[in-house]
Amino acid sequence: MGATASTPPAVRTEQIVQASRRKYWKRKRVFDFAASLLLLALSAPLLLLLAVLICLDDPRGGPIFRQTRLGLGGRRFTMYKFRTMAVDAEQQRAELAALNEMDGPVFKIRDDPRVTRIGKFLRRSSLDELPQLFNVLRGDMSIIGPRPPLPCEAAEYTDYQSLRLIVKPGLTCLWQVRTDRNAVSFAEWVEDDMEYILNASLWGDVKLMLKTPFVMLRGEGC
């Protein structure tokens, strides 16, 4: 993404804030609603199949994982995902903190021992994210936008990183479609989000939405 080292922080921040006030962000809701409705209709058989497979693989819990995330302006909402981990995964997180492979306020382990067998496939293909189409339909999220953080992650943000929250979070984003996303630092991830906010357009959203399935098919998720 574009280099920003020569741009004074105050100027950069003002540019991002001004970009987030464009009329585009209000008009985007029509695109999000129509796209999520269409995608849910097309993927309904797949959603049902995956739900059944998750329950068969680990019958101790349901197929949907609910988690509190932060949306526009830091507002809390319940985000949906297909469950890819053991039912007590959240309780195990503290024990695995030393294995975190990401810098900054993000927790990711490539070979996370909490992940179930079907969960590994869902994560590689990013199919675990599909239930978030319901979040888009409800208006909690957009199809394209910065990924929604956990409250504990956002609590560690700098003022600049908090600018990720001045637009609605998305199902997919520039970071999500990067082939090297598992090697990207959190600082680079944030810059991807800032570049999106600065240059967002309906055509850009369409291109990112069409690119995402090809990344999913390559199985480069984590």
Coordinates of C-alpha atoms in Angstrom, one line a residue:
M1 CA 0.0 0.0 0.0
G2 CA 1.0 3.6 -0.3
A3 CA 3.9 4.8 1.8
T4 CA 3.0 7.5 4.4
A5 CA 6.3 8.1 6.1
S6 CA 6.6 11.6 4.6
T7 CA 3.1 12.7 5.6
P8 CA 3.0 14.5 9.0
P9 CA 0.8 12.5 11.5
A10 CA -1.6 15.4 12.1
V11 CA -2.1 15.9 8.3
R12 CA -2.6 12.1 7.8
T13 CA -5.1 11.9 10.6
E14 CA -7.1 14.9 9.2
Q15 CA -7.1 13.3 5.7
I16 CA -8.5 10.0 7.1
V17 CA -11.2 11.8 9.2
Q18 CA -12.3 13.9 6.2
A19 CA -12.4 10.8 4.0
S20 CA -14.7 9.0 6.5
R21 CA -17.3 11.8 6.1
R22 CA -17.8 11.5 2.4
K23 CA -21.4 10.8 1.2
Y24 CA -20.1 7.4 -0.2
W25 CA -20.2 5.9 3.3
K26 CA -24.0 6.6 3.6
R27 CA -24.7 5.3 0.1
K28 CA -22.7 2.2 0.7
R29 CA -25.5 0.8 2.9
V30 CA -27.6 0.1 -0.2
F31 CA -24.8 -1.9 -1.7
D32 CA -24.1 -3.8 1.5
F33 CA -27.8 -4.8 2.0
A34 CA -28.3 -6.0 -1.6
A35 CA -25.0 -7.8 -1.7
S36 CA -25.4 -9.6 1.6
L37 CA -29.0 -10.6 0.8
L38 CA -27.9 -12.1 -2.6
L39 CA -24.9 -13.9 -1.1
L40 CA -26.9 -15.4 1.7
A41 CA -29.5 -16.7 -0.8
L42 CA -26.8 -18.2 -3.0
S43 CA -24.8 -19.7 -0.1
A44 CA -27.7 -21.1 2.0
P45 CA -27.1 -24.8 1.1
L46 CA -23.4 -24.4 1.9
L47 CA -24.2 -22.7 5.2
L48 CA -26.4 -25.6 6.2
L49 CA -23.9 -28.2 5.2
L50 CA -21.1 -26.6 7.1
A51 CA -23.3 -26.2 10.2
V52 CA -24.0 -30.0 10.1
L53 CA -20.3 -30.9 9.6
I54 CA -19.3 -28.7 12.6
C55 CA -21.8 -30.4 14.9
L56 CA -20.8 -33.9 13.7
D57 CA -17.1 -33.0 14.2
D58 CA -17.6 -31.6 17.7
P59 CA -21.1 -32.2 19.1
R60 CA -20.2 -30.5 22.4
G61 CA -21.2 -27.1 21.0
G62 CA -23.3 -25.5 18.4
P63 CA -22.1 -24.5 14.9
I64 CA -22.2 -20.7 15.5
F65 CA -19.6 -18.8 17.6
R66 CA -20.8 -15.5 18.9
Q67 CA -18.3 -12.9 20.0
T68 CA -18.4 -9.2 21.1
R69 CA -16.6 -7.0 18.6
L70 CA -16.4 -3.2 18.1
G71 CA -18.0 -1.5 15.2
L72 CA -18.5 2.0 14.0
G73 CA -17.4 4.5 16.6
G74 CA -16.5 1.7 19.0
R75 CA -20.0 0.5 19.4
R76 CA -20.2 -3.1 20.6
F77 CA -22.1 -5.7 18.6
T78 CA -22.3 -9.5 18.5
M79 CA -20.4 -10.9 15.5
Y80 CA -21.2 -14.4 14.1
K81 CA -18.7 -16.9 12.8
F82 CA -18.8 -20.7 12.3
R83 CA -17.2 -22.3 15.3
T84 CA -13.7 -23.5 14.5
M85 CA -12.4 -24.1 18.0
A86 CA -13.2 -26.3 21.0
V87 CA -16.0 -25.0 23.2
D88 CA -13.5 -23.9 25.9
A89 CA -11.2 -22.0 23.5
E90 CA -11.7 -18.6 25.2
Q91 CA -10.7 -20.0 28.6
Q92 CA -7.5 -21.4 27.0
R93 CA -6.4 -18.2 25.4
A94 CA -4.5 -16.9 28.5
E95 CA -2.5 -20.1 28.7
L96 CA -1.4 -19.7 25.0
A97 CA -0.6 -16.0 25.1
A98 CA 3.2 -16.7 24.9
L99 CA 2.6 -18.4 21.5
N100 CA 1.1 -15.4 19.8
E101 CA 2.7 -14.9 16.4
M102 CA 1.3 -11.4 15.7
D103 CA 2.7 -8.1 17.0
G104 CA 0.4 -5.4 18.3
P105 CA -2.9 -6.0 20.0
V106 CA -3.9 -9.0 17.9
F107 CA -3.8 -12.7 18.9
K108 CA -3.1 -15.3 16.2
I109 CA -1.4 -18.7 16.3
R110 CA -0.8 -20.5 12.9
D111 CA -1.1 -24.0 14.4
D112 CA -3.6 -23.2 17.2
P113 CA -4.2 -26.3 19.3
R114 CA -7.7 -25.2 20.1
V115 CA -8.9 -25.5 16.4
T116 CA -11.0 -28.5 15.5
R117 CA -10.5 -30.7 12.4
I118 CA -13.3 -29.1 10.4
G119 CA -12.2 -25.8 11.9
K120 CA -8.8 -26.0 10.2
F121 CA -10.5 -26.3 6.8
L122 CA -12.9 -23.5 7.5
R123 CA -10.0 -21.2 8.6
R124 CA -7.8 -22.0 5.6
S125 CA -10.7 -21.3 3.2
S126 CA -12.1 -18.4 5.3
L127 CA -15.5 -20.0 5.1
D128 CA -15.8 -19.5 8.9
E129 CA -16.5 -15.8 8.1
L130 CA -19.7 -16.5 6.1
P131 CA -22.2 -16.0 9.0
Q132 CA -21.0 -12.4 9.1
L133 CA -23.2 -11.8 6.1
F134 CA -26.0 -11.7 8.7
N135 CA -24.1 -8.9 10.5
V136 CA -23.9 -7.0 7.2
L137 CA -27.6 -7.5 6.6
R138 CA -28.4 -6.2 10.1
G139 CA -26.1 -3.1 9.5
D140 CA -23.5 -4.0 12.1
M141 CA -20.9 -4.5 9.4
S142 CA -20.2 -3.8 5.7
I143 CA -19.0 -6.2 3.0
I144 CA -15.8 -4.2 2.7
G145 CA -14.0 -2.4 5.6
P146 CA -11.5 -2.8 8.4
R147 CA -11.9 -6.1 10.3
P148 CA -13.8 -5.5 13.7
P149 CA -11.5 -5.8 16.7
L150 CA -12.1 -7.3 20.1
P151 CA -12.7 -4.8 22.9
C152 CA -9.5 -5.9 24.6
E153 CA -7.5 -5.4 21.4
A154 CA -8.9 -1.9 20.8
A155 CA -8.1 -1.0 24.4
E156 CA -4.4 -1.1 23.4
Y157 CA -4.8 1.0 20.2
T158 CA -2.9 4.2 19.8
D159 CA -5.0 7.3 18.8
Y160 CA -4.0 6.7 15.2
Q161 CA -4.9 3.0 15.2
S162 CA -8.3 3.9 16.7
L163 CA -9.1 5.7 13.4
R164 CA -10.0 2.2 12.1
L165 CA -13.2 2.6 14.0
I166 CA -14.4 5.7 12.3
V167 CA -16.0 3.6 9.5
K168 CA -18.1 0.5 9.7
P169 CA -16.1 -2.8 9.9
G170 CA -16.1 -5.2 7.0
L171 CA -16.4 -8.9 6.1
T172 CA -13.3 -8.5 4.0
C173 CA -10.6 -5.9 3.5
L174 CA -7.3 -5.1 1.8
W175 CA -5.4 -7.1 4.5
Q176 CA -7.8 -10.1 4.0
V177 CA -6.9 -10.5 0.3
R178 CA -3.1 -10.2 0.8
T179 CA -1.2 -13.3 -0.1
D180 CA 1.3 -12.6 2.7
R181 CA -1.3 -11.5 5.3
N182 CA 0.1 -13.9 8.0
A183 CA 3.5 -12.2 7.7
V184 CA 2.1 -8.7 7.8
S185 CA 2.8 -6.6 10.9
F186 CA 0.0 -4.9 12.7
A187 CA 1.3 -1.5 11.7
E188 CA 1.1 -2.6 8.0
W189 CA -2.4 -3.9 8.5
V190 CA -3.5 -0.6 10.0
E191 CA -2.0 1.2 7.0
D192 CA -3.9 -1.0 4.6
D193 CA -7.1 0.0 6.5
M194 CA -6.2 3.7 6.3
E195 CA -5.5 3.5 2.6
Y196 CA -8.9 1.9 2.1
I197 CA -10.6 4.7 4.1
L198 CA -8.8 7.3 2.1
N199 CA -9.5 5.8 -1.4
A200 CA -12.8 3.9 -0.8
S201 CA -15.2 3.8 -3.7
L202 CA -18.1 1.6 -4.9
W203 CA -16.0 0.2 -7.8
G204 CA -13.2 -0.5 -5.4
D205 CA -15.6 -2.4 -3.1
V206 CA -16.8 -4.5 -6.0
K207 CA -13.2 -5.4 -7.0
L208 CA -12.3 -6.4 -3.5
M209 CA -15.5 -8.4 -3.1
L210 CA -14.8 -10.3 -6.4
K211 CA -11.1 -10.9 -5.4
T212 CA -12.0 -12.4 -2.0
P213 CA -13.4 -15.8 -3.3
F214 CA -10.1 -16.4 -5.2
V215 CA -8.1 -15.9 -2.0
M216 CA -10.5 -18.3 -0.2
L217 CA -10.0 -20.9 -2.9
R218 CA -6.2 -20.7 -2.5
G219 CA -6.7 -21.6 1.1
E220 CA -4.3 -19.0 2.5
G221 CA -6.3 -18.1 5.5
C222 CA -5.2 -18.9 9.1

